Coordinates of C-alpha atoms in Angstrom, one line a residue:
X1 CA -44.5 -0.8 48.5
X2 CA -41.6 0.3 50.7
X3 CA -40.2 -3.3 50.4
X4 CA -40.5 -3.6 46.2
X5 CA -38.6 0.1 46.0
X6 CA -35.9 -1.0 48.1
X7 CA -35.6 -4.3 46.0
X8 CA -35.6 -2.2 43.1
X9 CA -32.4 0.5 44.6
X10 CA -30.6 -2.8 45.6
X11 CA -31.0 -4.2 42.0
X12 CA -30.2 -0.7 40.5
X13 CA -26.8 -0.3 42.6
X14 CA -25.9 -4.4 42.2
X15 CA -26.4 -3.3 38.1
X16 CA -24.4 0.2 38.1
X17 CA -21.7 -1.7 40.7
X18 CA -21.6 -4.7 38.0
X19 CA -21.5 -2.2 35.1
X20 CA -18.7 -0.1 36.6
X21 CA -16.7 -3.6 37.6
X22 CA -17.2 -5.0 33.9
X23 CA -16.0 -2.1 32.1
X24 CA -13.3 -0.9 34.7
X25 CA -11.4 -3.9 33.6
X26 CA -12.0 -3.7 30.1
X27 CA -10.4 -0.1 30.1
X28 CA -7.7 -1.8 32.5
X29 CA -6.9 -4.1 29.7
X30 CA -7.6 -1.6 26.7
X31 CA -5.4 0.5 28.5
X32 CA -2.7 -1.8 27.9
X33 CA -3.6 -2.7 24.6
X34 CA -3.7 0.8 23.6
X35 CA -0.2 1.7 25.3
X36 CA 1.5 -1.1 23.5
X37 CA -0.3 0.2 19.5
X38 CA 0.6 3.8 20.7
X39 CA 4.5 2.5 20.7
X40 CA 4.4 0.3 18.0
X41 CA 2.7 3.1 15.9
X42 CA 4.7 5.8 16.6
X43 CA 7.1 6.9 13.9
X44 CA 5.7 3.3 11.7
X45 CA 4.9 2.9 7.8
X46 CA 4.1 -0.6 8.4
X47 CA 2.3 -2.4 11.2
X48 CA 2.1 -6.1 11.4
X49 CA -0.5 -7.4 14.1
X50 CA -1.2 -11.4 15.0
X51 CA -1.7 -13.7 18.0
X52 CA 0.8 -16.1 19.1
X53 CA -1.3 -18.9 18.9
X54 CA -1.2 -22.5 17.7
X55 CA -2.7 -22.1 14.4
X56 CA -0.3 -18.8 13.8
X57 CA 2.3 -20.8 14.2
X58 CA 1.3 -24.2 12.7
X59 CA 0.4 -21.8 9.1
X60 CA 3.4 -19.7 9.2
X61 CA 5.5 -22.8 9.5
X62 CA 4.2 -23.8 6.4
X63 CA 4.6 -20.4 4.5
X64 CA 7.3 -19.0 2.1
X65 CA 6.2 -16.3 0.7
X66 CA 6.8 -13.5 3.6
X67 CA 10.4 -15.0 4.3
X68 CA 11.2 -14.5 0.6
X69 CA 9.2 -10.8 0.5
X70 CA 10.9 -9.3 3.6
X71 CA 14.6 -10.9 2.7
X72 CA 16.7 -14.1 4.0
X73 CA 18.6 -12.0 6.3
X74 CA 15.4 -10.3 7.7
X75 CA 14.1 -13.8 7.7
X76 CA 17.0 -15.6 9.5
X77 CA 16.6 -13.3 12.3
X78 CA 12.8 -13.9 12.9
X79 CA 12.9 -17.1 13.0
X80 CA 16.5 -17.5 15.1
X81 CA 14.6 -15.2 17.6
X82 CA 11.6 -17.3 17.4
X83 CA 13.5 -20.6 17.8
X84 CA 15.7 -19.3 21.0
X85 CA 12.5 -18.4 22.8
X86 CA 10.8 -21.6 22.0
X87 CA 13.7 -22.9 24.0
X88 CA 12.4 -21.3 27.3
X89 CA 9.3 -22.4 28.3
X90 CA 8.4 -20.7 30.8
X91 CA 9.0 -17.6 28.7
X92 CA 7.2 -19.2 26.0
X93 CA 4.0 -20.1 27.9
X94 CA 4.1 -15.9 29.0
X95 CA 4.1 -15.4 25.2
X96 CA 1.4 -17.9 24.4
X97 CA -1.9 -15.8 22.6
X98 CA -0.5 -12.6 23.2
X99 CA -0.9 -9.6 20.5
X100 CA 2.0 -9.0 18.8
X101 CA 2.9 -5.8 16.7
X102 CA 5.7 -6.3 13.9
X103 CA 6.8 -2.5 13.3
X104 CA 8.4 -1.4 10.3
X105 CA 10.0 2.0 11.8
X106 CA 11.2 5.2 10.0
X107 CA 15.1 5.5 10.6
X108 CA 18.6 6.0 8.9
X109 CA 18.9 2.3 7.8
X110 CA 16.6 -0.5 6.9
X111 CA 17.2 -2.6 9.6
X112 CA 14.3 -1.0 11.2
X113 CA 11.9 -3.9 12.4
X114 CA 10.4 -3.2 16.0
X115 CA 8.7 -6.2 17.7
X116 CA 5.9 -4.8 20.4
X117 CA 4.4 -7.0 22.8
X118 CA 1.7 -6.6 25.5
X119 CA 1.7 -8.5 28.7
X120 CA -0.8 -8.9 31.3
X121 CA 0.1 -6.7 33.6
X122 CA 3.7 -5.6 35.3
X123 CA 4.1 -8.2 37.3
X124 CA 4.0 -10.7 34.6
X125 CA 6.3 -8.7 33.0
X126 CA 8.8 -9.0 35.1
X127 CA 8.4 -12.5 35.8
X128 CA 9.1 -12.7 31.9
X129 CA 12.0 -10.9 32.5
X130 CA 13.5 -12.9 34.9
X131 CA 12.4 -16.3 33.0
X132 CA 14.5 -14.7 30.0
X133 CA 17.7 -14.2 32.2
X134 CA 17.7 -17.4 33.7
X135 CA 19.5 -19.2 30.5
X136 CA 21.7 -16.0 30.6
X137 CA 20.4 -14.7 27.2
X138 CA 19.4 -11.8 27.9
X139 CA 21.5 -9.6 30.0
X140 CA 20.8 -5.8 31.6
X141 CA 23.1 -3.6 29.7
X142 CA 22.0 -0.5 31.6
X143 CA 19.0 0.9 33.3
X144 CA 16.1 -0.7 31.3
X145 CA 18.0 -1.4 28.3
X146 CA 18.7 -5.2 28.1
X147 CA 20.6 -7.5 25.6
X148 CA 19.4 -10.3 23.9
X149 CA 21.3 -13.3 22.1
X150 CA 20.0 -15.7 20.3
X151 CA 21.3 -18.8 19.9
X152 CA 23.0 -18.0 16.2
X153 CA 24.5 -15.1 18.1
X154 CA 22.1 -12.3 17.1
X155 CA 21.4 -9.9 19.1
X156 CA 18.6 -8.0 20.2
X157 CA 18.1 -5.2 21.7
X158 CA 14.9 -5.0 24.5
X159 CA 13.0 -2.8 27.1
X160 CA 9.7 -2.8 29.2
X161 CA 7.4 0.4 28.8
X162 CA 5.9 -0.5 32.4
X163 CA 4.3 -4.2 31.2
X164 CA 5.1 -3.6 27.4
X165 CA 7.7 -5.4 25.7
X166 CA 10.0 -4.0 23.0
X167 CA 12.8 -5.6 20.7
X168 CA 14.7 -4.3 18.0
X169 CA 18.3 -5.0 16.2
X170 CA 18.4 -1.9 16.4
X171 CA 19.4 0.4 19.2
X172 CA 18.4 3.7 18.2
X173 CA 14.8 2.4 17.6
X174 CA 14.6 0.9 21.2
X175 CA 16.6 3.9 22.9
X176 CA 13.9 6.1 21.0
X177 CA 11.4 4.3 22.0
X178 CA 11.8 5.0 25.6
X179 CA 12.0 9.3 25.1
X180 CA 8.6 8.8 23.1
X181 CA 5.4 11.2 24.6
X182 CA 2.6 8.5 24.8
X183 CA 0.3 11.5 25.4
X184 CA 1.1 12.7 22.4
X185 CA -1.8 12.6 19.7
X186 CA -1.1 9.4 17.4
X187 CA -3.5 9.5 14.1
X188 CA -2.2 6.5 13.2
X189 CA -3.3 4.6 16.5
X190 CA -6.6 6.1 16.4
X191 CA -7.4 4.7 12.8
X192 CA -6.3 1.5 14.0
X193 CA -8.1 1.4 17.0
X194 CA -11.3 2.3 15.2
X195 CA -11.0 -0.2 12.1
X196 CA -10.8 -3.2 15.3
X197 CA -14.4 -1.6 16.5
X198 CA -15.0 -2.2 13.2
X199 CA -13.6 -5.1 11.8
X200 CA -11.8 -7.7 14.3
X201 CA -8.2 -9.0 13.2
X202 CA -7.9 -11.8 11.1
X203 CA -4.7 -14.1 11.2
X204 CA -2.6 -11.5 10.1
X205 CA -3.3 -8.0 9.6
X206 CA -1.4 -5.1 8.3
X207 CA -1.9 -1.2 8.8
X208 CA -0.1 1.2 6.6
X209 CA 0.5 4.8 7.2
X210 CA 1.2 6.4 4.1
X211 CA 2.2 9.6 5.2
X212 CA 5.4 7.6 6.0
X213 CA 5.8 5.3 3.4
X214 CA 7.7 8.1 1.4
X215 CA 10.1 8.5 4.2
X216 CA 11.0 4.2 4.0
X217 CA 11.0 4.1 0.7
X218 CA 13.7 6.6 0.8
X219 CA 15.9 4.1 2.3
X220 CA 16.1 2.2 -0.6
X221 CA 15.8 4.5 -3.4
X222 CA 17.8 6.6 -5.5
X223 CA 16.1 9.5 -5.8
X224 CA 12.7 11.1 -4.8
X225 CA 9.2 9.2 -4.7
X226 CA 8.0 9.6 -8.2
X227 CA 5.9 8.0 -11.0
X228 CA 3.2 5.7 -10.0
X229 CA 3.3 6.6 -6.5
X230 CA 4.1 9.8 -6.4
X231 CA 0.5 10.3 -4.5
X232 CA 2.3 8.9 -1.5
X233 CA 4.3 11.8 -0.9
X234 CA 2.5 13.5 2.0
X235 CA -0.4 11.5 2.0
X236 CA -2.6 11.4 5.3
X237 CA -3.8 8.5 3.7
X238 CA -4.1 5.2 5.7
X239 CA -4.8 1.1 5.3
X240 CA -6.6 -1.6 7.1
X241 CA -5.5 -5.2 5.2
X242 CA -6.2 -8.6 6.5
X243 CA -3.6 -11.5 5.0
X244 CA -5.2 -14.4 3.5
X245 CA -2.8 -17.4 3.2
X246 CA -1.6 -18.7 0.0
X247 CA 1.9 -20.7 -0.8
X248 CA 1.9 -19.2 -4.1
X249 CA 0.5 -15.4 -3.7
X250 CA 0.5 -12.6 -1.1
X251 CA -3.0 -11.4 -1.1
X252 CA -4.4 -8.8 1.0
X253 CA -8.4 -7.5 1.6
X254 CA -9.6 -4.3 3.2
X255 CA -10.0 -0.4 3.4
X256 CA -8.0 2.2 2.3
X257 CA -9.2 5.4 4.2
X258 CA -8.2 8.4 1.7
X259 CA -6.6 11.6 3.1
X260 CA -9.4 14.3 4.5
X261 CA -8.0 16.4 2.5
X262 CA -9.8 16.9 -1.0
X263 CA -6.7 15.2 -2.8
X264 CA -7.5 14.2 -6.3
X265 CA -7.0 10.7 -5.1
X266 CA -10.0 11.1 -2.5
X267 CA -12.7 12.4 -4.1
X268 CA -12.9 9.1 -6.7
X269 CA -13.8 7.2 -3.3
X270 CA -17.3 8.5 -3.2
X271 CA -17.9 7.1 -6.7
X272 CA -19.3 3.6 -7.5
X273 CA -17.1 1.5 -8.9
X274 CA -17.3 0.7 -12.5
X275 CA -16.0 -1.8 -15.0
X276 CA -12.5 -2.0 -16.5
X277 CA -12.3 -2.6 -20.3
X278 CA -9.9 0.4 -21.1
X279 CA -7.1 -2.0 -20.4
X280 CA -7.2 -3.6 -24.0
X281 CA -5.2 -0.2 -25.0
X282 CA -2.2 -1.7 -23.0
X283 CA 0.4 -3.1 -24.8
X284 CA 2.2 -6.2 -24.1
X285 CA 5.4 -4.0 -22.8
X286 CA 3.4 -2.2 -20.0
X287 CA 5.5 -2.0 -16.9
X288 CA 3.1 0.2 -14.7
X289 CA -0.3 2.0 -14.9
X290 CA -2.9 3.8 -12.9
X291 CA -6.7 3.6 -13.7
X292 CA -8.9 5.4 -12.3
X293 CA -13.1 5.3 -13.4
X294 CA -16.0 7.6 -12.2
X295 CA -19.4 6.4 -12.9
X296 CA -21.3 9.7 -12.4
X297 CA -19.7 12.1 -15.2
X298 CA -21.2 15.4 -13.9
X299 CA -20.0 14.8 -10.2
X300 CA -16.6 14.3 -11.5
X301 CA -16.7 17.5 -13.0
X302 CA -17.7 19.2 -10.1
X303 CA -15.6 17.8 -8.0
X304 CA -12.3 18.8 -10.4
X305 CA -13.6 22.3 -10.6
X306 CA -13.4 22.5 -6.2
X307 CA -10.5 20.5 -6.4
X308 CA -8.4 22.9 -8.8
X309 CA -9.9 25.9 -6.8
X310 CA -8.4 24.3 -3.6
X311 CA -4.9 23.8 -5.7
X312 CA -5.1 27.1 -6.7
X313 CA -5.3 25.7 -10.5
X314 CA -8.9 27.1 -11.5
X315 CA -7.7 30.2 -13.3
X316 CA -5.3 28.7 -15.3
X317 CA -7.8 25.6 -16.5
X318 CA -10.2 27.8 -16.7
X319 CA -8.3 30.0 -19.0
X320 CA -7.5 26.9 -21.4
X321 CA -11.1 26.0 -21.6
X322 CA -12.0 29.6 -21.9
X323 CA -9.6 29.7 -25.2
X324 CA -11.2 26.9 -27.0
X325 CA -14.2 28.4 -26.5
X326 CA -13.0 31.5 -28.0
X327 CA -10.2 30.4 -30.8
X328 CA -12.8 27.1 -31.7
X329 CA -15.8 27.4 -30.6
X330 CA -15.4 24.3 -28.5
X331 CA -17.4 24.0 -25.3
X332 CA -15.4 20.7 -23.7
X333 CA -16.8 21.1 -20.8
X334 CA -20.1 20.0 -22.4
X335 CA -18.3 17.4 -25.0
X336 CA -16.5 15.6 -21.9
X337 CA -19.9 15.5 -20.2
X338 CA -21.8 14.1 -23.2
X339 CA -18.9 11.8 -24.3
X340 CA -16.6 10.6 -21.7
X341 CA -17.1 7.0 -21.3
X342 CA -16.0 6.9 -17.2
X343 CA -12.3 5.3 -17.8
X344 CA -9.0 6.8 -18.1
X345 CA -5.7 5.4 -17.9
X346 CA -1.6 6.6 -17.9
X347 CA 0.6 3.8 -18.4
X348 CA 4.4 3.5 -18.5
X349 CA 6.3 0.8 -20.9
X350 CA 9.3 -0.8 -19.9
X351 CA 11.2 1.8 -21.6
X352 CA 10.3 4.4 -19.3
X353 CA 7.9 6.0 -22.0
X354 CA 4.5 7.1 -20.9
X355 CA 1.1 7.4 -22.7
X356 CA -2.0 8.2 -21.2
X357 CA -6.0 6.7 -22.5
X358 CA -9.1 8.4 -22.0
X359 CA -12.3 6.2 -23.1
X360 CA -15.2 8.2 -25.5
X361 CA -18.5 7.3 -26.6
X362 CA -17.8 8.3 -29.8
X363 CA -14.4 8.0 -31.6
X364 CA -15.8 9.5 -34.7
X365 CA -17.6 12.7 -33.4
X366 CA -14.2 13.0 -31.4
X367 CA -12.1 13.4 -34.2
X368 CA -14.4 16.3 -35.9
X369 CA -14.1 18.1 -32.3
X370 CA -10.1 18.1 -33.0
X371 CA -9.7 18.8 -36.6
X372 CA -9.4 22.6 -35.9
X373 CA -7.9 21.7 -32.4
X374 CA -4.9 19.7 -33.8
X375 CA -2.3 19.2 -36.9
X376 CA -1.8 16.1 -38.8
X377 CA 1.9 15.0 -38.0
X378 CA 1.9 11.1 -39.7
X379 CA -0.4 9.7 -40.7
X380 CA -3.7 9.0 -38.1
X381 CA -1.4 10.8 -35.9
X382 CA -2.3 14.2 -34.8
X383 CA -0.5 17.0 -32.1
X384 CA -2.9 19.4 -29.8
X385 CA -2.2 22.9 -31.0
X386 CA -3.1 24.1 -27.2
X387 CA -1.1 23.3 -23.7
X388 CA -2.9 21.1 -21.0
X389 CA -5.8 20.0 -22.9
X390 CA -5.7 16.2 -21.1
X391 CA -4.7 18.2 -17.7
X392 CA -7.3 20.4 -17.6
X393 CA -10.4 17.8 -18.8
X394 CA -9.5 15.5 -16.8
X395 CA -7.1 16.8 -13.9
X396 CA -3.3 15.4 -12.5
X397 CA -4.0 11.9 -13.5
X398 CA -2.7 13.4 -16.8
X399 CA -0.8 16.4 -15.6
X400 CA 2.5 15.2 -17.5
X401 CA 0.9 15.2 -20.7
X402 CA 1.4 19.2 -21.9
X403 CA 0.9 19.0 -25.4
X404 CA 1.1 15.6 -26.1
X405 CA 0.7 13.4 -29.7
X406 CA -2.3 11.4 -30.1
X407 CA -4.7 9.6 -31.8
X408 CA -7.8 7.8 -31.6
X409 CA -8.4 3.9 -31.7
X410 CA -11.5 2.2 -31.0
X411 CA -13.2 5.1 -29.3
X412 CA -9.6 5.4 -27.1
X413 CA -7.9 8.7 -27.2
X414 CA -4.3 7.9 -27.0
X415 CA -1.6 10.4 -26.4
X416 CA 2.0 10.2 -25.4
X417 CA 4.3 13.2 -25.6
X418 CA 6.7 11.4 -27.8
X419 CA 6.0 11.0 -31.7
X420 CA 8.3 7.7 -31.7
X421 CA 6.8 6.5 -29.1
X422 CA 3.0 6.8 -30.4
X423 CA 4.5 4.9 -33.9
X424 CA 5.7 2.0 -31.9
X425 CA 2.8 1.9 -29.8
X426 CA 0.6 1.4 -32.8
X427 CA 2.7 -1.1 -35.0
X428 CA 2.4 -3.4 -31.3
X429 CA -1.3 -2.4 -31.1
X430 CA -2.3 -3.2 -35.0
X431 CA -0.4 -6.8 -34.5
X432 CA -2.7 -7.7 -31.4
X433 CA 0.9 -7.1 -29.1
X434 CA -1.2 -6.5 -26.0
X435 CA -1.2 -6.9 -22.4
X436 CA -4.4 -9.0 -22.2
X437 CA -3.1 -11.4 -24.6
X438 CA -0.7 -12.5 -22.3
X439 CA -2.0 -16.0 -20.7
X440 CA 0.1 -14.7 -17.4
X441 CA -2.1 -11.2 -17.3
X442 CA -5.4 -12.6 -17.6
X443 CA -4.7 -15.3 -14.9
X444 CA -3.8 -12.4 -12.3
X445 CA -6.5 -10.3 -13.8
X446 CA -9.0 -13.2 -12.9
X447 CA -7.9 -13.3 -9.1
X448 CA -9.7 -9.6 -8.0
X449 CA -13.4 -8.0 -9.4
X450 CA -12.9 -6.6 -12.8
X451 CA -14.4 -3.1 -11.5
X452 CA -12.9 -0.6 -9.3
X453 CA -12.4 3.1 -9.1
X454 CA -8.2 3.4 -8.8
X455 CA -6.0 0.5 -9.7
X456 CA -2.2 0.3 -9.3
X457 CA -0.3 -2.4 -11.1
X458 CA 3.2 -3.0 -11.8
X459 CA 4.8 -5.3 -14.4
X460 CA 7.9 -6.4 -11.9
X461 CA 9.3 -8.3 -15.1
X462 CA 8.6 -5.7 -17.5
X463 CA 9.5 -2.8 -15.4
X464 CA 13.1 -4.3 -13.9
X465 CA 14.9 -1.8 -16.2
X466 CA 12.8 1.2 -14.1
X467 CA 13.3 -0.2 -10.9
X468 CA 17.2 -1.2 -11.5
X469 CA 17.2 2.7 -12.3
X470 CA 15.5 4.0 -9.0
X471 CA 16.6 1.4 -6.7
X472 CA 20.0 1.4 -4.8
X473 CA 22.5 -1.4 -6.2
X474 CA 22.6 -3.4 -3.5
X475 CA 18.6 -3.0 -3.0
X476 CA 18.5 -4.2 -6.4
X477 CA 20.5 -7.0 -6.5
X478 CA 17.9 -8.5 -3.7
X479 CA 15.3 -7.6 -5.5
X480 CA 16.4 -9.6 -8.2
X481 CA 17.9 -12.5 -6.9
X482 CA 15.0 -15.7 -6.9
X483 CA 14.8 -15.8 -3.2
X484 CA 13.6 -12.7 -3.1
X485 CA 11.2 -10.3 -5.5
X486 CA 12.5 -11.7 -8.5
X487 CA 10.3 -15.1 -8.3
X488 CA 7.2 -12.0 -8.4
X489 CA 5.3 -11.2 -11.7
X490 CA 2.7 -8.6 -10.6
X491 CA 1.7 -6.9 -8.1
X492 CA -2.0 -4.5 -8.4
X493 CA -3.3 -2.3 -5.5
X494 CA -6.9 -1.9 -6.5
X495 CA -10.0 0.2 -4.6
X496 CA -13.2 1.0 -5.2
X497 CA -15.5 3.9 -3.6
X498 CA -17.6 2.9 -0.7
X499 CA -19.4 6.3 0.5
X500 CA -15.9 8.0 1.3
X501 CA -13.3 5.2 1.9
X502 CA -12.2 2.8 -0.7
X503 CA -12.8 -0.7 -0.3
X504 CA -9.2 -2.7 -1.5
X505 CA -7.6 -5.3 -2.9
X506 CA -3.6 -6.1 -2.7
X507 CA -2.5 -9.3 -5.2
X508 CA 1.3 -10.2 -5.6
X509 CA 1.6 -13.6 -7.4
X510 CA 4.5 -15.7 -8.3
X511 CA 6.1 -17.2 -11.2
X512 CA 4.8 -20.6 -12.3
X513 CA 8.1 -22.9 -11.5
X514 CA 9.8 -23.7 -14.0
X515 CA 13.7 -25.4 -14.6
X516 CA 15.2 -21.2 -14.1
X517 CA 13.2 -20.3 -11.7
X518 CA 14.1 -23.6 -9.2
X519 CA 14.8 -22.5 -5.1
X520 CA 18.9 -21.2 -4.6
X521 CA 21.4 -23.8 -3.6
X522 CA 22.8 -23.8 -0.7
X523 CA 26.0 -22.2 -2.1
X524 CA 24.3 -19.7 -3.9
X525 CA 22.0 -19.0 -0.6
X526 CA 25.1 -18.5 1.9
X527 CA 26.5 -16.2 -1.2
X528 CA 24.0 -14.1 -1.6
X529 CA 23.6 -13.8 3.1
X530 CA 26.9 -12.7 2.8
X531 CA 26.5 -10.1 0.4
X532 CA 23.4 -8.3 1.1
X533 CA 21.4 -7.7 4.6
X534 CA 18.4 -6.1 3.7

């Protein structure tokens, strides 16, 4: 007896010793992981992670589309940086399957891209170090700054975070690096860290931090963050998106985790999603529009009513609803719930001009709830009599609509808050101009589920006029050159409700070649280097 309990205390310690070696060293190496994410996170919009390994580079060789996305200057320099370190290969074999974070960091210009690597351990570090200096590229400018040049002459700028590796073009992003608190609480990390419990990385995959993507945006815009993403603007919202490879797309798959705050955006993620069909309203002119589709009519309602008490909003809705009760004996509270058909929709033509659609059951019975409510101005054309009606129905996806025109096609309520603009909307609508006659549309349309909660799209033909207006000229004039965003038709952010986060779908496809829309020259590719740097 004494013999099998002291067999069983040496088998108990031998598992708690093994137990404690194992996951000693996988905190030893998470450590290190985590340190390197904590630095590449900090201050980021964007976070590009992949493994430098044989099939990484073997697909990316082959692959177009992120050189023309991110910019032939931005482009040059990756792969100049990539080609000079190939060169050393002792350096190279250090580099070999190690994680590699792309950063796209918040600062005073847009050459902001960060490049965070993890090594093995200090030691290796430094031997990487000292394999880099030995072809006297890289040279120690002071302390633990170092220079790098590659062999077109580019320079980098690098560091080590004790066995962490950081390069940048940019000084200030590297000298900032090095004054950052890692103890500091990083949200952004965290979410990252638990979507790779999760879900492990695919070949690419990309994080987004949206409560930052108002501040790099503001690099290349005119103005403030407005229209169709206005809901970034001090979002806690953040993304999980893995990159599936394509020569003639750029197509993401994931989560989107809403903010935890009850924004209007978040509550549509505890929905089912349901199917689109309110998109036949769209003309053929759309440049932009936002969907959004509840499947459980009464739970929408309550959640607006908490949501406008949490804004601070209820009194005034409540006032407007209150006054139609009074003034026409209208209860819309109860006409919403029995005819709503679960789809809305504000869309913006190429113009600028925006109209907003809300799907009924019942165009008919609609129309006798507004005869008292509204005036005939032309026509089937009618104007609310009362403020906010849209707004407070069916909350901000319609806030811009005070007292808009409207009128009523094929169970659609239509509205716009421009008379002109509602007549030319419905000479294109009554000769069949619309968006999902368009052979181009349908195609993109066919590439992602025809259900979802929230969809973004954007018309990046349609709407150049609006985003020649918002952009900065010179951000422009990449955007439209071929080589860049200008090959681009569409691009659709779309996500449906999966029990409090939204499961998503990112699609930007290209322009079927044709004779115009042929690769630059050379001439016209050294032209256009030399006159932007994105």
């Amino acid at each position: 007896m004494k013999k099998l309990i002291i067999l069983l205390t040496i088998l108990f310690l031998g598992t708690i010793f093994t137990a404690y070696f194992y996951f000693s060293r996988i905190n030893k190496v998470n450590s290190g992981v985590a340190r390197a994410l904590n630095i590449a996170t900090h201050n980021t919009a964007f976070l590009f992670q992949f493994t430098a390994d044989e099939k990484f580079m073997e697909l990316m060789s082959e692959q177009s589309i992120i050189s023309e996305l991110i910019g032939p200057e931005k482009s040059k320099e990756l792969l100049d940086l990539k080609n000079s370190l190939l060169q050393n290969k002792k350096a190279t074999e250090i580099l070999n399957n190690k994680k590699f974070f792309v950063s796209k960091v918040i600062s005073n210009n847009s050459n902001n891209i960060l490049i965070t690597t993890q090594l093995s351990d200090k030691k290796e570090a430094d031997e990487f170090i000292n394999h880099l200096t030995t072809d006297k590229k890289l040279q120690k400018v002071k302390n633990n700054l170092y220079l790098y040049e590659t062999s077109d002459s580019i320079k980098y700028y690098g560091t080590l975070i004790e066995d962490v590796f950081l390069l940048s073009v940019n000084k200030a992003i590297i000298a900032e690096k090095l004054d950052i608190d890692l103890t500091a609480p990083n949200l952004f990390k965290e979410y990252i860290e638990k979507r790779q419990e999760i879900s492990k990385p695919k070949l690419i995959s990309i994080y987004v931090n949206f409560g930052l993507v108002d501040k790099y945006l503001a690099n290349f815009l005119k103005g403030k963050l407005d229209g169709e993403l206005a809901f970034l603007n001090k979002s806690k919202a953040f993304a999980d998106l893995n990159y599936t490879y394509s020569k003639d797309k750029f197509q993401l798959f994931g989560s989107t985790q809403p903010d935890p705050r009850n924004t209007y955006i978040s509550f549509f993620s505890k929905y089912k999603p349901i199917p689109i069909t309110i998109n036949n309203v769209l003309p053929y002119n759309t440049a932009s529009y936002k969907f959004f589709g509840v499947d459980n009519v009464a739970k929408f309602q309550a959640d607006l009513d908490i949501y406008f008490k949490e804004q601070k909003a209820f009194d005034k809705v409540d006032e407007v609803l209150k006054k139609l009760m009074s003034n026409y004996n209208l209860d819309f509270k109860k006409i919403v719930a029995e005819q709503f058909k679960h789809e809305m929709i504000s869309f913006q033509l190429g113009t600028g001009e925006r109209l907003g659609a809300i799907s009924f059951k019942d165009g008919d019975k609609l129309n006798q709830f507004f005869t008292d409510l509204s005036e005939q101005v032309d026509g089937e054309i009618n104007i609310f009599k009362e403020d906010n009606i849209p707004y407070t129905l069916f909350g901000d996806a319609f806030k811009r609509f005070t007292r808009p025109y409207f009128v009523i096609k094929d169970n659609n309520l239509i509205f716009t808050p421009n008379l002109s603009t509602l007549k030319n909307y419905l000479n294109d609508f009554n000769a069949g101009k619309v968006l999902t006659q368009n052979t181009d549309y349908s195609k993109f349309r066919n590439e992602f589920p025809h259900e979802a909660n929230i969809v973004f799209f954007y018309n990046l033909q349609v709407g150049k006029p609006i985003i020649q207006r918002d952009l900065k000229p010179e951000f422009y004039r990449a955007f439209n050159q071929k080589i860049t965003w200008g090959n681009y038709l569409y691009w659709t952010y779309q996500m449906s409700g999966d029990n409090g986060i939204f499961n998503t779908n990112f699609l930007l496809n290209k322009k079927a070649p044709t004779i115009e829309n042929q690769p630059l020259t050379k001439d016209e590719l050294d032209s256009l280097k030399a006159e932007i740097k994105l």
